[in-house]
Amino acid sequence: MCAATASSMLFGMNTTTDSTRRIEGFEDTVKDFWVSRPRRPHRGRKLAGVAAGIGHRYGIDPAIVRVVFVVLTVFGGVGLAFYLLGWAILPEEGDDVSGLEGLLGKGRSSMSKGFTLALCAALVLLGLASFSASWVDGGTFVGLALVVAGVYLLHRSRGHLRRPAPTGGVATGPAGMTSTGTGGDAGMWGQPVSQAAPTWDPLGADPLGWRLPDATAPTPPPPEPPPPPRRKSKIGFAVTGVALAVGGVGAALAAEGVPWFTPAHVMGLVLAVLGLGMVAGSFLGGGRGLVWLAVPLALVGLTLSAVPLEHVGGGFGELRATPTSADQVQPVYERTAGDVQLDLTGLSGSDSARTTVRSGAGNVTVLLPPDADVDYRCEAAVGNVECLGQEHNGIDTPELRGVDPGTDGEGGPKITLTAKIGAGNVEVRRG
């Protein structure tokens, strides 16, 4: 009993397995999370074991944790920073303290001080970059709030289960009080245990005749309860339906030309719904199939955020136009996604026209009269540009511009043309 009392005095909430204890209050939850932090295991890890440690600690699939990190990286830019933070503050299996605590001299850690310093430097740089260049407006703060709320609720509901076993030696203090240490603390009094048997018997009795229980012997922890059977849940179908609805509404608003709803923003909203669904599934059981939908969408979202695509309205599908006079030429021909083909070979004489032809994703083709005087500008964010003899291809290609008088020199229809594509091909040629 003395051992249990001393352990409670020394460490407050022990790191032994206790499936009956419930955590009360915000401060209690935060302190208990730090005391019983996940340990990064040697087995089952993909990189540093952060996701595997969190999954094992709270009884959820580590694959879901990894997907949450990816979604947070794409959605708000904080996922990678939080992974590095977990690498720094979560102890490795078998260590007394984390790498950061080892750097501060709090105990033994297998992580070298040089690597810990490099990890902290990378963490600071990533944190600053996340808050200065988030591709979703306010996405960094949303991601930060989601992580804090998710960890808090997860520890409140499952923090009393799967608590890591204590590490380190046994410490002793006055009056023979003992406790199990975690790392380099070595008890309240900083002295190692000395379990020496008494050399005399004050009652003069045979010491072998006494069969009293050892008061200092640690009580073995109760066996870890078996994980509950996985329940069938419809949360995956429900979240998928909500994500598709959000994506459909966002795409419709983008097609209508609402400024904020770009393809990257719409993808961010869909990933946010999937991320929240996976967090809810970790509590309610279910939603594992959302991983296979979130991973490819996260890659698409990462691509959309990296490529400088301009927002284009006009809807979806193919657009073909063949005006026969200058007054029939519209100022803009555009599609959010789809091919746009404009045939201006019907212009003749002294016709003068100015137009812009653009598409977010697809192909843009413009046919010009052989004798037209053309002032042109052609560009593509990603793709190939062939504009009256000039050509460029790649990502964020330089703008092609110039003046071409046609086959007969100056004279004929005068056309001012801008042809643009987000992803695809631009072709401007004479018919």
Coordinates of C-alpha atoms in Angstrom, one line a residue:
M1 CA 0.0 0.0 0.0
C2 CA 2.9 2.3 0.8
A3 CA 4.2 1.7 -2.7
A4 CA 0.9 2.6 -4.3
T5 CA 0.6 5.7 -2.2
A6 CA 4.1 6.9 -2.9
S7 CA 3.7 6.3 -6.6
S8 CA 0.6 8.4 -6.6
M9 CA 2.3 11.2 -4.7
L10 CA 5.3 11.1 -7.1
F11 CA 3.6 10.9 -10.4
G12 CA 0.0 11.7 -10.0
M13 CA -1.5 9.6 -12.8
N14 CA 0.5 6.5 -13.3
T15 CA 1.3 5.1 -16.7
T16 CA 0.1 1.6 -15.7
T17 CA -2.9 0.1 -17.4
D18 CA -6.1 1.1 -15.7
S19 CA -9.3 0.4 -17.6
T20 CA -11.6 1.6 -14.8
R21 CA -10.2 5.1 -14.2
R22 CA -12.1 7.9 -15.9
I23 CA -10.5 11.3 -16.6
E24 CA -12.3 14.4 -15.3
G25 CA -11.9 18.0 -16.3
F26 CA -9.8 19.8 -18.9
E27 CA -6.7 20.2 -16.8
D28 CA -6.8 16.6 -15.7
T29 CA -7.1 15.5 -19.3
V30 CA -4.1 17.6 -20.5
K31 CA -1.9 16.4 -17.6
D32 CA -2.9 12.8 -18.1
F33 CA -2.2 12.9 -21.8
W34 CA 1.3 14.1 -21.2
V35 CA 1.9 11.5 -18.5
S36 CA 0.5 8.6 -20.6
R37 CA 1.7 9.8 -24.0
P38 CA 1.8 7.2 -26.8
R39 CA 5.1 5.4 -27.3
R40 CA 6.5 5.1 -30.8
P41 CA 6.9 1.3 -31.4
H42 CA 9.7 -0.4 -33.2
R43 CA 7.3 -2.6 -35.2
G44 CA 4.5 -1.5 -37.5
R45 CA 6.0 1.9 -38.2
K46 CA 6.4 3.4 -41.6
L47 CA 8.7 6.3 -40.7
A48 CA 9.0 7.4 -37.1
G49 CA 6.2 5.4 -35.6
V50 CA 4.1 8.4 -34.7
A51 CA 0.9 7.2 -36.4
A52 CA 1.5 3.6 -35.2
G53 CA 2.0 4.8 -31.6
I54 CA -1.2 6.9 -31.6
G55 CA -3.2 4.1 -33.2
H56 CA -2.0 1.5 -30.7
R57 CA -2.4 3.8 -27.7
Y58 CA -6.1 4.6 -28.5
G59 CA -7.1 1.4 -30.2
I60 CA -7.7 2.7 -33.7
D61 CA -6.3 1.7 -37.1
P62 CA -2.9 3.4 -37.7
A63 CA -3.8 3.7 -41.4
I64 CA -6.6 6.1 -40.4
V65 CA -4.1 8.2 -38.4
R66 CA -1.8 8.3 -41.4
V67 CA -4.5 9.5 -43.7
V68 CA -5.5 12.2 -41.2
F69 CA -1.9 13.4 -41.3
V70 CA -2.0 13.5 -45.1
V71 CA -5.4 15.3 -45.2
L72 CA -4.2 17.9 -42.7
T73 CA -1.1 18.4 -44.8
V74 CA -3.1 19.1 -47.9
F75 CA -6.0 20.9 -46.3
G76 CA -4.2 23.3 -44.0
G77 CA -0.5 22.5 -44.3
V78 CA -0.2 21.5 -40.6
G79 CA -0.1 17.7 -40.9
L80 CA 3.6 17.4 -41.6
A81 CA 4.4 19.9 -38.8
F82 CA 2.3 17.9 -36.3
Y83 CA 4.0 14.7 -37.4
L84 CA 7.4 16.2 -36.7
L85 CA 6.1 17.5 -33.3
G86 CA 5.0 13.9 -32.4
W87 CA 8.4 12.6 -33.5
A88 CA 10.0 15.1 -31.0
I89 CA 7.8 14.7 -28.0
L90 CA 6.6 11.1 -28.1
P91 CA 9.2 8.7 -26.5
E92 CA 10.4 5.7 -28.5
E93 CA 9.5 2.3 -27.1
G94 CA 12.1 1.4 -24.5
D95 CA 13.3 5.0 -23.9
D96 CA 12.7 6.8 -20.6
V97 CA 11.8 10.2 -22.2
S98 CA 11.3 11.8 -25.6
G99 CA 14.0 13.2 -27.8
L100 CA 13.2 16.8 -26.8
E101 CA 13.2 15.9 -23.1
G102 CA 16.5 14.1 -23.6
L103 CA 17.9 17.2 -25.2
L104 CA 17.0 19.1 -22.1
G105 CA 18.6 16.5 -19.8
K106 CA 15.4 15.0 -18.4
G107 CA 16.4 11.4 -19.0
R108 CA 17.6 8.8 -21.4
S109 CA 16.5 8.9 -25.1
S110 CA 17.9 6.9 -28.0
M111 CA 17.4 10.0 -30.3
S112 CA 20.7 11.9 -30.7
K113 CA 20.9 15.5 -29.7
G114 CA 22.0 16.5 -33.1
F115 CA 19.1 14.9 -34.8
T116 CA 16.7 16.4 -32.2
L117 CA 18.0 19.9 -32.9
A118 CA 17.6 19.3 -36.7
L119 CA 14.1 18.0 -36.1
C120 CA 13.2 21.1 -34.0
A121 CA 14.6 23.4 -36.7
A122 CA 12.5 21.7 -39.4
L123 CA 9.5 21.9 -37.1
V124 CA 9.9 25.7 -36.7
L125 CA 10.3 26.2 -40.4
L126 CA 7.3 24.1 -41.3
G127 CA 5.2 25.8 -38.7
L128 CA 6.0 29.2 -40.1
A129 CA 5.4 28.1 -43.6
S130 CA 2.0 26.6 -42.7
F131 CA 0.8 29.8 -41.2
S132 CA 2.2 32.0 -44.0
A133 CA 1.1 30.0 -47.1
S134 CA -2.1 28.0 -46.7
W135 CA -3.8 27.3 -50.0
V136 CA -7.2 27.2 -48.3
D137 CA -8.2 30.5 -46.6
G138 CA -7.8 30.0 -42.9
G139 CA -7.0 26.3 -43.5
T140 CA -4.1 26.3 -41.1
F141 CA -6.1 27.5 -38.2
V142 CA -8.9 25.1 -39.0
G143 CA -6.5 22.2 -39.2
L144 CA -4.9 23.3 -35.9
A145 CA -8.3 23.4 -34.2
L146 CA -9.3 20.0 -35.6
V147 CA -6.1 18.4 -34.2
V148 CA -6.4 19.9 -30.7
A149 CA -10.1 19.1 -30.5
G150 CA -9.6 15.6 -31.9
V151 CA -6.7 14.7 -29.5
Y152 CA -8.6 16.1 -26.5
L153 CA -11.8 14.1 -27.3
L154 CA -9.9 11.0 -28.1
H155 CA -8.0 11.1 -24.8
R156 CA -11.2 11.9 -22.9
S157 CA -12.9 8.8 -24.3
R158 CA -10.1 6.3 -24.5
G159 CA -7.3 7.7 -22.4
H160 CA -8.0 5.2 -19.6
L161 CA -7.3 2.3 -21.9
R162 CA -4.1 0.8 -23.3
R163 CA -2.0 3.0 -21.0
P164 CA 1.8 2.4 -21.6
A165 CA 3.6 0.4 -19.1
P166 CA 6.0 2.3 -16.8
T167 CA 9.6 2.5 -17.8
G168 CA 12.8 3.1 -15.7
G169 CA 13.8 1.8 -12.2
V170 CA 12.2 2.0 -8.8
A171 CA 12.9 4.9 -6.5
T172 CA 12.7 5.1 -2.7
G173 CA 12.4 7.9 -0.2
P174 CA 12.0 8.4 3.5
A175 CA 10.3 5.7 5.6
G176 CA 10.9 3.2 2.8
M177 CA 8.3 4.7 0.4
T178 CA 8.8 3.4 -3.1
S179 CA 7.6 4.3 -6.6
T180 CA 8.0 3.4 -10.2
G181 CA 9.9 6.1 -12.1
T182 CA 9.7 7.1 -15.7
G183 CA 13.1 7.9 -17.0
G184 CA 15.7 10.0 -15.3
D185 CA 13.7 11.3 -12.4
A186 CA 14.7 8.5 -10.0
G187 CA 12.0 9.4 -7.5
M188 CA 11.3 12.5 -5.5
W189 CA 14.5 12.2 -3.5
G190 CA 16.8 11.3 -6.4
Q191 CA 18.2 8.2 -4.7
P192 CA 18.2 4.7 -6.2
V193 CA 16.4 1.8 -4.5
S194 CA 18.2 -0.2 -1.9
Q195 CA 16.1 -3.2 -1.0
A196 CA 18.4 -4.6 1.7
A197 CA 17.0 -7.4 4.0
P198 CA 17.2 -6.7 7.8
T199 CA 20.2 -8.2 9.5
W200 CA 18.5 -8.7 12.9
D201 CA 15.1 -9.7 14.2
P202 CA 13.9 -7.5 17.1
L203 CA 11.5 -10.3 18.4
G204 CA 14.2 -12.9 18.4
A205 CA 12.1 -15.2 16.2
D206 CA 13.0 -17.3 13.3
P207 CA 13.0 -15.0 10.2
L208 CA 12.0 -17.9 8.0
G209 CA 8.9 -18.5 10.2
W210 CA 7.3 -15.2 9.1
R211 CA 5.2 -15.3 5.9
L212 CA 4.0 -11.7 5.7
P213 CA 3.4 -10.3 2.2
D214 CA 6.1 -8.0 0.9
A215 CA 4.6 -4.5 1.3
T216 CA 7.0 -3.0 -1.2
A217 CA 6.3 -5.5 -4.0
P218 CA 4.6 -3.8 -6.9
T219 CA 1.1 -5.0 -7.7
P220 CA 1.0 -6.6 -11.1
P221 CA -1.2 -4.6 -13.5
P222 CA -4.4 -6.2 -14.5
P223 CA -4.4 -7.9 -17.9
E224 CA -5.3 -5.6 -20.8
P225 CA -8.9 -6.0 -21.8
P226 CA -9.5 -7.5 -25.2
P227 CA -10.4 -5.0 -27.9
P228 CA -14.2 -4.8 -28.4
P229 CA -15.5 -6.5 -31.5
R230 CA -15.7 -4.3 -34.5
R231 CA -19.2 -3.1 -35.1
K232 CA -20.8 -2.7 -38.5
S233 CA -21.3 1.0 -39.1
K234 CA -22.9 3.0 -41.9
I235 CA -20.8 6.0 -41.1
G236 CA -18.7 5.4 -44.2
F237 CA -21.7 5.5 -46.6
A238 CA -23.1 8.6 -44.8
V239 CA -19.8 10.5 -45.0
T240 CA -19.3 9.6 -48.6
G241 CA -22.7 10.9 -49.5
V242 CA -22.1 14.1 -47.6
A243 CA -18.7 14.5 -49.3
L244 CA -20.2 13.9 -52.8
A245 CA -23.0 16.5 -52.0
V246 CA -20.5 19.1 -50.9
G247 CA -18.3 18.4 -54.0
G248 CA -21.3 18.7 -56.3
V249 CA -22.5 22.0 -54.8
G250 CA -19.0 23.4 -54.8
A251 CA -18.5 22.4 -58.5
A252 CA -21.9 24.0 -59.4
L253 CA -20.9 27.2 -57.7
A254 CA -17.5 27.1 -59.4
A255 CA -19.3 26.7 -62.8
E256 CA -21.5 29.7 -62.0
G257 CA -18.4 31.8 -61.4
V258 CA -18.6 32.3 -57.7
P259 CA -15.1 33.7 -57.0
W260 CA -14.0 31.6 -53.9
F261 CA -15.1 28.2 -55.3
T262 CA -12.0 27.2 -57.3
P263 CA -11.2 23.6 -58.0
A264 CA -8.6 23.6 -55.2
H265 CA -11.0 25.0 -52.7
V266 CA -13.8 22.5 -53.6
M267 CA -11.3 19.7 -53.2
G268 CA -10.3 21.1 -49.8
L269 CA -14.0 21.1 -48.7
V270 CA -14.4 17.4 -49.8
L271 CA -11.2 16.4 -47.9
A272 CA -12.4 18.2 -44.8
V273 CA -15.6 16.3 -44.8
L274 CA -13.7 13.0 -45.2
G275 CA -11.3 13.9 -42.5
L276 CA -14.0 14.7 -40.0
G277 CA -15.8 11.4 -41.0
M278 CA -12.6 9.4 -40.3
V279 CA -12.2 11.1 -36.9
A280 CA -15.9 10.4 -36.1
G281 CA -15.4 6.8 -37.3
S282 CA -12.5 6.3 -34.9
F283 CA -14.9 7.0 -32.0
L284 CA -18.0 5.3 -33.3
G285 CA -16.3 2.4 -35.1
G286 CA -16.4 2.3 -38.9
G287 CA -15.3 4.5 -41.8
R288 CA -12.2 2.6 -42.7
G289 CA -13.2 2.5 -46.4
L290 CA -12.9 6.3 -46.4
V291 CA -9.2 5.9 -46.6
W292 CA -9.3 4.6 -50.2
L293 CA -11.3 7.7 -51.2
A294 CA -9.3 10.2 -49.2
V295 CA -5.8 9.2 -50.4
P296 CA -6.3 9.8 -54.2
L297 CA -8.3 13.0 -53.5
A298 CA -5.5 14.2 -51.3
L299 CA -3.1 13.7 -54.1
V300 CA -5.4 15.6 -56.5
G301 CA -5.8 18.4 -54.0
L302 CA -2.0 18.6 -53.5
T303 CA -1.6 18.9 -57.3
L304 CA -4.3 21.5 -57.6
S305 CA -2.6 23.5 -54.8
A306 CA 0.8 23.3 -56.4
V307 CA -0.3 24.2 -59.9
P308 CA -1.2 27.9 -60.4
L309 CA -4.6 27.3 -62.1
E310 CA -6.8 30.4 -62.7
H311 CA -10.5 30.2 -61.9
V312 CA -12.6 29.9 -65.1
G313 CA -16.4 30.0 -65.3
G314 CA -18.7 29.0 -68.1
G315 CA -19.7 25.5 -67.0
F316 CA -18.6 22.1 -68.2
G317 CA -18.6 20.5 -71.6
E318 CA -17.6 21.3 -75.2
L319 CA -18.1 24.8 -76.7
R320 CA -18.0 25.4 -80.4
A321 CA -18.6 28.8 -82.0
T322 CA -18.4 29.9 -85.7
P323 CA -19.2 33.7 -86.0
T324 CA -19.5 35.0 -89.6
S325 CA -19.1 38.7 -88.8
A326 CA -17.4 40.9 -86.2
D327 CA -20.6 41.8 -84.4
Q328 CA -21.2 38.1 -83.7
V329 CA -17.9 37.6 -82.0
Q330 CA -18.4 37.5 -78.2
P331 CA -16.0 39.1 -75.8
V332 CA -15.3 35.8 -73.9
Y333 CA -15.6 32.1 -74.8
E334 CA -14.9 30.0 -71.7
R335 CA -15.4 26.6 -70.0
T336 CA -14.6 25.6 -66.4
A337 CA -13.6 22.2 -67.9
G338 CA -14.0 21.1 -71.5
D339 CA -12.8 21.9 -75.0
V340 CA -13.4 25.3 -76.6
Q341 CA -13.1 25.7 -80.4
L342 CA -13.6 29.1 -82.0
D343 CA -13.6 29.4 -85.8
L344 CA -13.0 33.0 -87.0
T345 CA -12.4 32.1 -90.7
G346 CA -15.8 33.7 -91.6
L347 CA -14.5 37.2 -90.9
S348 CA -13.5 39.2 -93.9
G349 CA -12.9 42.7 -95.3
S350 CA -12.4 45.3 -92.7
D351 CA -14.0 43.4 -89.8
S352 CA -12.4 44.2 -86.4
A353 CA -12.9 41.9 -83.4
R354 CA -11.5 41.4 -79.9
T355 CA -12.1 38.2 -77.9
T356 CA -10.7 35.9 -75.1
V357 CA -10.9 32.1 -75.4
R358 CA -10.1 30.2 -72.2
S359 CA -10.7 26.9 -70.4
G360 CA -9.8 25.6 -66.9
A361 CA -9.0 22.1 -68.2
G362 CA -9.3 20.8 -71.7
N363 CA -8.2 22.2 -75.1
V364 CA -8.5 25.6 -76.7
T365 CA -8.4 25.8 -80.5
V366 CA -8.7 29.0 -82.5
L367 CA -8.9 29.1 -86.4
L368 CA -8.0 32.5 -88.0
P369 CA -8.5 33.8 -91.6
P370 CA -5.4 33.6 -93.7
D371 CA -5.2 37.3 -94.4
A372 CA -6.1 38.6 -90.9
D373 CA -3.9 41.0 -88.9
V374 CA -3.7 39.3 -85.5
D375 CA -2.4 40.7 -82.2
Y376 CA -2.2 37.6 -80.0
R377 CA -1.4 36.4 -76.5
C378 CA -1.3 32.7 -75.7
E379 CA -0.5 31.0 -72.3
A380 CA -1.0 27.7 -70.4
A381 CA -0.5 26.9 -66.7
V382 CA 0.2 23.3 -67.5
G383 CA 0.4 21.9 -71.0
N384 CA 1.4 22.7 -74.5
V385 CA 1.0 26.0 -76.5
E386 CA 1.3 26.3 -80.3
C387 CA 0.5 29.9 -81.4
L388 CA 1.1 31.0 -85.0
G389 CA 4.5 29.3 -85.2
Q390 CA 5.6 29.7 -81.7
E391 CA 5.6 26.9 -79.2
H392 CA 6.1 26.2 -75.4
N393 CA 5.2 23.3 -73.1
G394 CA 5.5 22.4 -69.5
I395 CA 4.3 24.0 -66.2
D396 CA 3.7 27.7 -65.9
T397 CA 5.0 28.3 -69.4
P398 CA 5.9 31.9 -70.4
E399 CA 3.3 33.9 -72.3
L400 CA 3.6 33.9 -76.1
R401 CA 2.6 37.2 -77.7
G402 CA 3.2 38.9 -81.0
V403 CA 1.6 40.5 -84.1
D404 CA 1.2 38.5 -87.3
P405 CA -0.1 40.3 -90.4
G406 CA -0.9 37.1 -92.3
T407 CA 0.1 35.8 -95.7
D408 CA -0.7 39.0 -97.6
G409 CA 1.0 41.5 -95.2
E410 CA -1.0 44.2 -93.6
G411 CA -4.6 44.5 -94.5
G412 CA -7.7 42.3 -94.0
P413 CA -9.7 41.6 -90.7
K414 CA -8.1 42.9 -87.6
I415 CA -8.3 40.5 -84.6
T416 CA -7.1 40.9 -81.0
L417 CA -7.0 37.5 -79.4
T418 CA -6.2 36.1 -76.0
A419 CA -6.1 32.3 -75.7
K420 CA -5.5 30.7 -72.2
I421 CA -5.7 27.2 -70.7
G422 CA -5.3 26.0 -67.1
A423 CA -4.3 22.5 -67.9
G424 CA -4.3 21.2 -71.5
N425 CA -3.4 22.5 -74.9
V426 CA -3.7 25.8 -76.7
E427 CA -3.6 25.9 -80.5
V428 CA -3.9 29.0 -82.6
R429 CA -3.5 28.6 -86.4
R430 CA -4.8 29.9 -89.7
G431 CA -7.6 28.0 -91.3

